[in-house]
Amino acid sequence: MQELLAVLPDWLGVYLLIVNVAAFATYGADKLRARQGRWRVPEKTLFLLAIVGGSVGALLGMWTFHHKTRHWYFRYGIPAILVVQLALAGWLWLR
């Protein structure tokens, strides 16, 4: 376990940056598609991006593009995912 924790900082920041930018861009693209009446990104995909580490990008995308803010499961679900991820990160950091 110590070896894993020693290697994480090398790539974790890059991974989190990529997944959060992807989540933000996906929320923006989905909002644009919604306005144009085109094919939409499935809600499962939007949640999956948040779950795999893009919760900050997803939340910023929701606020910036005013997208999915009326759906209670997004309004409360995405921040809940972020809180769980922060708690997990804090727990791992203190271990």
mmCIF file of C-alpha atoms in Angstrom:
data_model
loop_
_atom_site.group_PDB
_atom_site.id
_atom_site.type_symbol
_atom_site.label_atom_id
_atom_site.label_comp_id
_atom_site.label_asym_id
_atom_site.label_seq_id
_atom_site.Cartn_x
_atom_site.Cartn_y
_atom_site.Cartn_z
ATOM 1 C CA MET A 1 0.000 0.000 0.000
ATOM 2 C CA GLN A 2 2.864 2.391 0.767
ATOM 3 C CA GLU A 3 4.230 1.915 -2.753
ATOM 4 C CA LEU A 4 0.851 2.802 -4.245
ATOM 5 C CA LEU A 5 0.555 5.954 -2.168
ATOM 6 C CA ALA A 6 4.110 6.962 -3.117
ATOM 7 C CA VAL A 7 3.313 6.743 -6.847
ATOM 8 C CA LEU A 8 -0.138 8.405 -6.748
ATOM 9 C CA PRO A 9 1.020 12.034 -6.634
ATOM 10 C CA ASP A 10 2.955 11.630 -9.901
ATOM 11 C CA TRP A 11 -0.100 10.979 -12.064
ATOM 12 C CA LEU A 12 -3.107 11.779 -9.893
ATOM 13 C CA GLY A 13 -3.019 15.516 -10.530
ATOM 14 C CA VAL A 14 -2.838 15.046 -14.290
ATOM 15 C CA TYR A 15 -5.688 12.508 -14.196
ATOM 16 C CA LEU A 16 -7.906 14.792 -12.099
ATOM 17 C CA LEU A 17 -7.220 17.752 -14.370
ATOM 18 C CA ILE A 18 -8.114 15.748 -17.490
ATOM 19 C CA VAL A 19 -11.304 14.216 -16.047
ATOM 20 C CA ASN A 20 -12.521 17.547 -14.647
ATOM 21 C CA VAL A 21 -11.911 19.391 -17.922
ATOM 22 C CA ALA A 22 -13.718 16.551 -19.721
ATOM 23 C CA ALA A 23 -16.669 16.766 -17.317
ATOM 24 C CA PHE A 24 -16.898 20.546 -17.675
ATOM 25 C CA ALA A 25 -16.727 20.336 -21.471
ATOM 26 C CA THR A 26 -19.302 17.529 -21.584
ATOM 27 C CA TYR A 27 -21.792 19.532 -19.531
ATOM 28 C CA GLY A 28 -21.264 22.493 -21.854
ATOM 29 C CA ALA A 29 -21.643 20.370 -24.984
ATOM 30 C CA ASP A 30 -24.797 18.732 -23.627
ATOM 31 C CA LYS A 31 -26.342 22.130 -22.866
ATOM 32 C CA LEU A 32 -25.555 23.289 -26.404
ATOM 33 C CA ARG A 33 -27.086 20.128 -27.843
ATOM 34 C CA ALA A 34 -30.184 20.620 -25.685
ATOM 35 C CA ARG A 35 -30.657 24.123 -27.068
ATOM 36 C CA GLN A 36 -30.241 22.869 -30.628
ATOM 37 C CA GLY A 37 -32.597 19.920 -30.156
ATOM 38 C CA ARG A 38 -29.862 17.442 -31.030
ATOM 39 C CA TRP A 39 -28.806 14.090 -29.562
ATOM 40 C CA ARG A 40 -27.978 14.407 -25.851
ATOM 41 C CA VAL A 41 -25.348 12.968 -23.568
ATOM 42 C CA PRO A 42 -26.960 10.314 -21.349
ATOM 43 C CA GLU A 43 -27.432 11.335 -17.717
ATOM 44 C CA LYS A 44 -25.563 8.186 -16.692
ATOM 45 C CA THR A 45 -22.503 9.506 -18.506
ATOM 46 C CA LEU A 46 -22.746 12.874 -16.786
ATOM 47 C CA PHE A 47 -22.890 11.158 -13.391
ATOM 48 C CA LEU A 48 -20.107 8.734 -14.309
ATOM 49 C CA LEU A 49 -17.767 11.613 -15.118
ATOM 50 C CA ALA A 50 -18.388 13.012 -11.636
ATOM 51 C CA ILE A 51 -17.951 9.636 -9.953
ATOM 52 C CA VAL A 52 -14.587 8.898 -11.591
ATOM 53 C CA GLY A 53 -13.138 12.133 -10.233
ATOM 54 C CA GLY A 54 -14.703 14.919 -12.275
ATOM 55 C CA SER A 55 -17.121 16.172 -9.655
ATOM 56 C CA VAL A 56 -15.554 19.643 -9.503
ATOM 57 C CA GLY A 57 -15.713 20.015 -13.289
ATOM 58 C CA ALA A 58 -19.279 18.688 -13.315
ATOM 59 C CA LEU A 59 -20.370 21.124 -10.609
ATOM 60 C CA LEU A 60 -18.667 24.048 -12.347
ATOM 61 C CA GLY A 61 -20.264 22.974 -15.632
ATOM 62 C CA MET A 62 -23.682 22.874 -13.995
ATOM 63 C CA TRP A 63 -23.239 26.378 -12.594
ATOM 64 C CA THR A 64 -21.562 27.902 -15.647
ATOM 65 C CA PHE A 65 -23.949 26.533 -18.252
ATOM 66 C CA HIS A 66 -27.035 26.439 -15.970
ATOM 67 C CA HIS A 67 -27.399 22.828 -16.986
ATOM 68 C CA LYS A 68 -29.262 20.128 -15.029
ATOM 69 C CA THR A 69 -29.794 22.543 -12.150
ATOM 70 C CA ARG A 70 -33.543 21.875 -12.001
ATOM 71 C CA HIS A 71 -33.122 18.133 -11.539
ATOM 72 C CA TRP A 72 -32.925 17.372 -7.821
ATOM 73 C CA TYR A 73 -30.738 14.315 -8.390
ATOM 74 C CA PHE A 74 -28.126 16.502 -10.097
ATOM 75 C CA ARG A 75 -28.546 19.469 -7.772
ATOM 76 C CA TYR A 76 -27.899 17.300 -4.712
ATOM 77 C CA GLY A 77 -26.162 14.293 -6.260
ATOM 78 C CA ILE A 78 -23.130 16.013 -7.781
ATOM 79 C CA PRO A 79 -22.275 17.974 -4.593
ATOM 80 C CA ALA A 80 -22.791 14.767 -2.571
ATOM 81 C CA ILE A 81 -20.319 12.949 -4.812
ATOM 82 C CA LEU A 82 -17.833 15.791 -4.295
ATOM 83 C CA VAL A 83 -18.231 15.636 -0.501
ATOM 84 C CA VAL A 84 -17.671 11.857 -0.501
ATOM 85 C CA GLN A 85 -14.591 12.245 -2.695
ATOM 86 C CA LEU A 86 -13.165 14.961 -0.447
ATOM 87 C CA ALA A 87 -13.833 12.846 2.644
ATOM 88 C CA LEU A 88 -12.122 9.868 1.011
ATOM 89 C CA ALA A 89 -9.145 12.017 -0.007
ATOM 90 C CA GLY A 90 -8.872 13.393 3.529
ATOM 91 C CA TRP A 91 -9.061 9.928 5.004
ATOM 92 C CA LEU A 92 -6.345 8.648 2.650
ATOM 93 C CA TRP A 93 -4.176 11.679 3.360
ATOM 94 C CA LEU A 94 -4.389 11.207 7.132
ATOM 95 C CA ARG A 95 -3.767 7.461 7.042
#
